[in-house]
CSV table of C-alpha atoms in Angstrom, one decimal:
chain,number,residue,atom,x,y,z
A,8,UNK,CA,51.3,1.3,-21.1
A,9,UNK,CA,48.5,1.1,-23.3
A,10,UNK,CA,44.6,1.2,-21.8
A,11,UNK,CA,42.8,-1.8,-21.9
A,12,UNK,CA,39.8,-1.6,-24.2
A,13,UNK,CA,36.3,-2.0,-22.3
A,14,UNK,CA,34.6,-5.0,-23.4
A,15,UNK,CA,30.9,-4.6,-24.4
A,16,UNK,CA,29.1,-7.4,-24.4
A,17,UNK,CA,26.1,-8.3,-27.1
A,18,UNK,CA,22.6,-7.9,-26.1
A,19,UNK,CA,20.6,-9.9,-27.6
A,20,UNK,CA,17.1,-8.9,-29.7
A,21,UNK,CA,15.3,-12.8,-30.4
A,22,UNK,CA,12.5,-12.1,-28.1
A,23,UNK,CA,12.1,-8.1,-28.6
A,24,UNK,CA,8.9,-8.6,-30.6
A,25,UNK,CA,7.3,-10.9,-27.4
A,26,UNK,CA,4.5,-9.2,-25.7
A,27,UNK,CA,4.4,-9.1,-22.2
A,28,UNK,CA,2.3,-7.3,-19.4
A,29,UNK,CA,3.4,-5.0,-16.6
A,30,UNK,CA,2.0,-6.5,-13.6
A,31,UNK,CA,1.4,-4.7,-10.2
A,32,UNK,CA,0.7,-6.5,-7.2
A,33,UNK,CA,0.6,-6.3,-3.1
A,34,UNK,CA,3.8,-6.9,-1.5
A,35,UNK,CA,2.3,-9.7,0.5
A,36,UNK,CA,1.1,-11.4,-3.0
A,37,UNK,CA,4.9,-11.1,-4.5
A,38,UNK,CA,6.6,-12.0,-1.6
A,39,UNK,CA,4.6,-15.3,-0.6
A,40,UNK,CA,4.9,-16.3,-5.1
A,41,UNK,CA,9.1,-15.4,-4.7
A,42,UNK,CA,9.3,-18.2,-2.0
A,43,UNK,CA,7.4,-21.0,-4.5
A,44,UNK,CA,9.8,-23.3,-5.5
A,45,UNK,CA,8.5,-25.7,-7.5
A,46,UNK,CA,8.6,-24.0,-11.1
A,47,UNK,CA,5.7,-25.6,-12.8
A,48,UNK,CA,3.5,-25.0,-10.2
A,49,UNK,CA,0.3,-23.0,-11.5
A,50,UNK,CA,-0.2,-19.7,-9.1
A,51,UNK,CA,-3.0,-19.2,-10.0
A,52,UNK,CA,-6.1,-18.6,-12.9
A,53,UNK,CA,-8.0,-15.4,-14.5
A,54,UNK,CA,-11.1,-15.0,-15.6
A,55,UNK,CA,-11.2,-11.4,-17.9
A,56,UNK,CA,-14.9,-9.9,-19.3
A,57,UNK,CA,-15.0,-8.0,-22.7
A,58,UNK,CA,-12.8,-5.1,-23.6
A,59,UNK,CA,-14.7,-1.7,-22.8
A,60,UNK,CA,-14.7,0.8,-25.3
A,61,UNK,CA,-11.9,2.6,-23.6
A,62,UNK,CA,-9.9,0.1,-24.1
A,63,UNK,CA,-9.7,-1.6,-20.8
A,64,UNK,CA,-10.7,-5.1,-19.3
A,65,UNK,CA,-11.2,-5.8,-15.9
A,66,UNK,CA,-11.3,-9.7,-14.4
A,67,UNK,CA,-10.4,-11.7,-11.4
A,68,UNK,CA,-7.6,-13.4,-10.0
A,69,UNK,CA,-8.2,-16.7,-8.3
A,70,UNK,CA,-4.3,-17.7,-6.5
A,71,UNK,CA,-3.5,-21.2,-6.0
A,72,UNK,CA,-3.5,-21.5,-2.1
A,73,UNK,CA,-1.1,-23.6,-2.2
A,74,UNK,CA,1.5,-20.8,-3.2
A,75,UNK,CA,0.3,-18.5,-0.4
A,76,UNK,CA,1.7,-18.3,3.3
A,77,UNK,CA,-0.3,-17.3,6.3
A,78,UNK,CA,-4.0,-15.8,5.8
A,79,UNK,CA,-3.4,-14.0,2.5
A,80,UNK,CA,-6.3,-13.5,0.6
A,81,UNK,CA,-7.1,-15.6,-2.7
A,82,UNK,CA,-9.2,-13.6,-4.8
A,83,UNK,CA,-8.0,-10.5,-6.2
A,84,UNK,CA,-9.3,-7.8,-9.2
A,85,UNK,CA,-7.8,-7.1,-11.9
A,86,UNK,CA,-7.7,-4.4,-14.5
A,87,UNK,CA,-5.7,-4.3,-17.7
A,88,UNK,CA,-4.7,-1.4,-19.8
A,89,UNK,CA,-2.6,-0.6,-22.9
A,90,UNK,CA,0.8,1.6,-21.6
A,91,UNK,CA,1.4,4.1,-24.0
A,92,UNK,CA,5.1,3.6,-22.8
A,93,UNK,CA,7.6,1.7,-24.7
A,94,UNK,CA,8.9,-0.1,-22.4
A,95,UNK,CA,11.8,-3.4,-22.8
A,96,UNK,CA,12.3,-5.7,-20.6
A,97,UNK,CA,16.2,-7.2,-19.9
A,98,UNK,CA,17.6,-10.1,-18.2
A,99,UNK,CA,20.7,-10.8,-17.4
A,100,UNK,CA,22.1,-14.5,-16.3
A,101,UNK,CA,25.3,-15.4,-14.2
A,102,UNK,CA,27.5,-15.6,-17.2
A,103,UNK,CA,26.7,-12.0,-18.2
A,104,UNK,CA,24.8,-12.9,-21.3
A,105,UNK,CA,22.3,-9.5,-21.7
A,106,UNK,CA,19.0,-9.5,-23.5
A,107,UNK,CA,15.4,-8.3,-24.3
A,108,UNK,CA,13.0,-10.7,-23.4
A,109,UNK,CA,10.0,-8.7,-24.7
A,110,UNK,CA,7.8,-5.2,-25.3
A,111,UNK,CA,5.4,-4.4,-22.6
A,112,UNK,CA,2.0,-3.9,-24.1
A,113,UNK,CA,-0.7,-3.6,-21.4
A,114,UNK,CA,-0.2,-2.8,-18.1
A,115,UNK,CA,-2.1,-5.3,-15.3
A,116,UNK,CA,-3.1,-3.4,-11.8
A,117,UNK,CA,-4.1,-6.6,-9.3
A,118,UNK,CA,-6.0,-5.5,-5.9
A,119,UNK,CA,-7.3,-7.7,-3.5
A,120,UNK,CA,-10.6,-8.2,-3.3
A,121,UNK,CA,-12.5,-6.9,-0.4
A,122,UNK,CA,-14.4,-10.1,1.3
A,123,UNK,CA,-14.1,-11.7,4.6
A,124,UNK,CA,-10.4,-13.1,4.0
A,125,UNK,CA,-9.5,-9.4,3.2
A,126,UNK,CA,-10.8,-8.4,6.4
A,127,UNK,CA,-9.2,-10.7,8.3
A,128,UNK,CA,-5.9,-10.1,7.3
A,129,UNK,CA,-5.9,-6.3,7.5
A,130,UNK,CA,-7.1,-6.8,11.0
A,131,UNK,CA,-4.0,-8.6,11.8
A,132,UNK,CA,-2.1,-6.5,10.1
A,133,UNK,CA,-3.2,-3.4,12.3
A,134,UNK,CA,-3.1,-5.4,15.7
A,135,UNK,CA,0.4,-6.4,15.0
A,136,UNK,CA,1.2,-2.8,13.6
A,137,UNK,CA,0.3,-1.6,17.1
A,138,UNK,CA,2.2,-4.5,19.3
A,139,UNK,CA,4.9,-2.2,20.9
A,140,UNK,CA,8.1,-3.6,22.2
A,141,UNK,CA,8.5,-2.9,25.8
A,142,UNK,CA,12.0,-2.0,27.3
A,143,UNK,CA,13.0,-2.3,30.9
A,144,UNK,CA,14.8,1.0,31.8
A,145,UNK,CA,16.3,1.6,35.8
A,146,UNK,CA,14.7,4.7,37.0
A,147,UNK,CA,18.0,6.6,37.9
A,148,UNK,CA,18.8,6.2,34.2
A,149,UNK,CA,16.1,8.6,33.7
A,150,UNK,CA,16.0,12.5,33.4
A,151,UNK,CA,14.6,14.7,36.5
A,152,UNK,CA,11.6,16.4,35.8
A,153,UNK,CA,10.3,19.0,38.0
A,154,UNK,CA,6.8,18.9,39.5
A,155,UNK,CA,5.0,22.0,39.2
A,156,UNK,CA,1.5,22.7,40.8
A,157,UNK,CA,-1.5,23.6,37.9
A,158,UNK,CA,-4.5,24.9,38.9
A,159,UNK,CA,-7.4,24.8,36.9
A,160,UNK,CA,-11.1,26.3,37.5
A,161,UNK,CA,-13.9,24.9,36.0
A,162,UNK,CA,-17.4,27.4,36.1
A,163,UNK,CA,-20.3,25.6,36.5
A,164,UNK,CA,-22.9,25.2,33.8
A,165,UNK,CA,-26.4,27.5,34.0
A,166,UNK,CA,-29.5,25.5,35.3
A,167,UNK,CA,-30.8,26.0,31.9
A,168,UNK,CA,-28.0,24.3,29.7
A,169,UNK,CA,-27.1,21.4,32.2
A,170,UNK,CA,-29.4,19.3,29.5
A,171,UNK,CA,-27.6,20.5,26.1
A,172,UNK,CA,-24.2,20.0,27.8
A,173,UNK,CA,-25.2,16.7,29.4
A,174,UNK,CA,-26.3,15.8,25.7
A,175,UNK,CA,-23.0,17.4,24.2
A,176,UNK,CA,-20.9,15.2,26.4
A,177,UNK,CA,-22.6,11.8,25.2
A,178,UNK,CA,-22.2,12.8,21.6
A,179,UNK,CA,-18.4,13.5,22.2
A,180,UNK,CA,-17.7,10.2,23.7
A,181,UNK,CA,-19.7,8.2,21.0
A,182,UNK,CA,-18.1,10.1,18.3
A,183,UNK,CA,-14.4,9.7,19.6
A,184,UNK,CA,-11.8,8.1,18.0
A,185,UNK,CA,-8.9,6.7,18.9
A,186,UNK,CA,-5.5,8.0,17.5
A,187,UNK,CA,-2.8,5.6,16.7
A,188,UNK,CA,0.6,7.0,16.7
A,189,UNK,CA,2.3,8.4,13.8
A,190,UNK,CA,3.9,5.0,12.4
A,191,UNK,CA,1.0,2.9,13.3
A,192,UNK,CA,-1.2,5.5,10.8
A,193,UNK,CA,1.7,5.2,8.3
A,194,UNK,CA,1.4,1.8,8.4
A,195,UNK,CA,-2.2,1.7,8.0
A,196,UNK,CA,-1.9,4.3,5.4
A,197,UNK,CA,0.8,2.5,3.2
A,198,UNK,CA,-1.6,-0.9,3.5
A,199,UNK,CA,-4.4,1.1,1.4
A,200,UNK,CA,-2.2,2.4,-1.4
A,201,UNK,CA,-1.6,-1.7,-1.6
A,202,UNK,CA,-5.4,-1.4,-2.8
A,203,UNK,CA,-5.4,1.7,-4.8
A,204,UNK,CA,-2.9,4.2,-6.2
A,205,UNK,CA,-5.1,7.0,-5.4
A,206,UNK,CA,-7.0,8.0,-2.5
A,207,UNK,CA,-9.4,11.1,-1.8
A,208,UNK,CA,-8.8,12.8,1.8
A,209,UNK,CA,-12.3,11.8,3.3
A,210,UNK,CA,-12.5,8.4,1.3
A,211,UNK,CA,-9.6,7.3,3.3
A,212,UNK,CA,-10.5,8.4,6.0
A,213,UNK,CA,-13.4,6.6,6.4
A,214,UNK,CA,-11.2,3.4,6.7
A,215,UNK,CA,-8.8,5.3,9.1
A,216,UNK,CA,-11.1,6.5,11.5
A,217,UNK,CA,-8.1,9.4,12.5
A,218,UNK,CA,-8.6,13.1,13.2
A,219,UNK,CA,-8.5,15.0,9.6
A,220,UNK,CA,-5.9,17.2,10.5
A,221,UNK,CA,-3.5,14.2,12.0
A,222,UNK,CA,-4.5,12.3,8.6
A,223,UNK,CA,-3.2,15.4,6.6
A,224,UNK,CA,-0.3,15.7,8.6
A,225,UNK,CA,1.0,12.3,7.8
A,226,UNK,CA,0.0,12.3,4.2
A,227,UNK,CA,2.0,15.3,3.4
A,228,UNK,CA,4.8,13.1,4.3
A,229,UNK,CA,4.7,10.3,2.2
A,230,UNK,CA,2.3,11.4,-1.0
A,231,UNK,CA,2.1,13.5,-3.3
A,232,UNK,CA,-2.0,15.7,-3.7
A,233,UNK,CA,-2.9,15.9,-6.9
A,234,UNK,CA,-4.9,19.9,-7.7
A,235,UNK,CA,-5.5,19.1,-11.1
A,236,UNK,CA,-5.7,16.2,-13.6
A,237,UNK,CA,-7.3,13.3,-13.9
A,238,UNK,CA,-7.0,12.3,-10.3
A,239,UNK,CA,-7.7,15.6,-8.9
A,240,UNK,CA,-8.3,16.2,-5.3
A,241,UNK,CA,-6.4,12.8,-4.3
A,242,UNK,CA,-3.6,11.4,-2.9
A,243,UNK,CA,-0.9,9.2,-4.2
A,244,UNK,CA,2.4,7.6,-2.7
A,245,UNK,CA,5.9,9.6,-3.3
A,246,UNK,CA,8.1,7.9,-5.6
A,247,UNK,CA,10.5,6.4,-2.7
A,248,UNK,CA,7.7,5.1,-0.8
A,249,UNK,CA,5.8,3.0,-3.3
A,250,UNK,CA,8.0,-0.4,-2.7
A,251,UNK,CA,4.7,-0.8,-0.8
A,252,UNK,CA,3.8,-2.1,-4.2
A,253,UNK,CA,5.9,-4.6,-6.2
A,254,UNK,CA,5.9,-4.4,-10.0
A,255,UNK,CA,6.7,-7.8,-12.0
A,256,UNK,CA,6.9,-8.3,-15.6
C-alpha cells in the first residue's frame, strides 16, 4: 500500500514587508483588552517625544477606560526600541490558510505609571494576595504531638546598660518588618517584574519591605542574577516564569 504524501500547505508572503512592533504589556492590561468586543473600539492613544540619539523614544499611553475592568490603571510609559532580531510574525485562520503578516521592527516596553491609580491597585492586589482560605479540620484528624517542658534563663541587664538596651529594644520594634509567607512574597515579587524586567537586590527591596536574606531566597527561585553585562548586579525573571508579562504583536 503506498504512503500517503504529506500535504504542505502555502504560506503566504503579501504582508512580509509590513512593519510592525513587538509590544510588552502587564498581564492585567492584556487580559482586560482580550475581553473588548467591539472591534473598532479605540483602546487607547500615544503621545511619543523625539528620538534620542541612541535610537530610542519614550511616550505615554493614555487607555480608553472604557476597555478596562476593575481599578486598572490608565496611564502607562512607554519606550520604544529598534530589535536587532529578525523576527516574522504568522497567522493562521480556521481553514488552515498560513501567512506572514509583517517584520518586527521596534520593540515597545509599556509600564504602568506610578500615580495614585497605581497605588491603589497594587494595594489590592497584596491584600487579596494575603486573604487565606480557611479549612475546618476535626481535631482527631490531627497528628499527636508531644509536649515537652523548655526552660529558658534570661540574665538580667547591668545597672549601667539598662538605658542602651531599653533604647535597643525601641529601635527593634520600630524597625520590624513583617514577613509575608513564601507565595505571598512571590506574588509581590512577580507584580514588580510587571514594571521592570530588571531589578537590583536593595531597589526592590525597598518596595518589599522583607528580610534580605528571605528576599534572596525566593529570588533564586524564580530569576535569573546577572554578574556582568549591561544589567549587572540585577535580577531578572527565568524564562518559565515571565507569563507574568504578555507579549503582543
Amino acid at each position: 500500500m503506498a504512503e500517503q504524501e504529506e500535504v504542505v500547505e502555502p504560506l503566504h508572503l503579501e504582508l512580509e514587508d509590513r512593519e510592525v512592533y513587538l509590544a510588552k504589556i502587564p498581564t492585567a492590561l492584556g487580559a482586560s483588552w482580550k475581553n473588548v468586543q467591539e472591534s473598532e473600539l479605540m483602546l487607547g492613544s500615544i503621545k511619543l517625544e523625539k528620538k534620542s540619539v541612541l535610537g530610542r523614544r519614550k511616550g505615554m499611553l493614555t487607555v480608553n477606560p472604557s476597555t478596562l475592568e476593575d481599578d486598572i490603571p490608565t496611564e502607562y510609559r512607554i519606550e520604544i526600541s529598534e530589535t536587532p532580531l529578525k523576527l516574522k510574525v504568522f497567522s493562521l485562520d480556521g481553514s488552515g490558510r498560513m501567512a506572514i503578516e509583517g517584520t518586527v521592527k521596534n520593540s515597545c516596553t509599556v509600564m504602568a505609571q506610578r500615580n495614585d491609580q497605581y497605588s491603589k491597585m497594587c494595594k489590592q492586589r497584596l491584600i487579596k494576595s494575603m486573604v487565606k482560605t480557611r479549612i475546618v479540620q476535626p481535631l482527631e484528624d490531627l497528628p499527636r504531638v508531644k509536649k515537652a517542658r523548655i526552660q529558658f534563663t534570661i540574665e538580667k541587664p547591668d545597672a549601667e546598660n539598662e538605658e542602651d538596651d531599653a533604647d535597643s529594644k525601641l529601635l527593634d520594634k520600630s524597625d520590624k518588618k513583617i514577613k509575608m509567607s513564601k507565595d505571598e512574597l512571590k506574588n509581590l515579587v512577580f507584580h514588580h517584574f510587571e514594571e521592570r524586567e530588571y531589578w537590583p537586590l536593595k531597589e526592590l527591596n525597598y518596595h518589599c519591605r522583607q528580610p534580605e536574606s528571605f528576599l534572596k531566597e525566593v529570588l533564586k527561585e524564580i530569576c535569573v542574577y546577572h554578574r556582568k553585562g549591561p544589567n549587572k548586579s540585577c535580577y531578572e525573571l527565568k524564562p518559565q516564569y515571565k507569563d507574568g508579562v504578555s507579549s503582543n504583536a
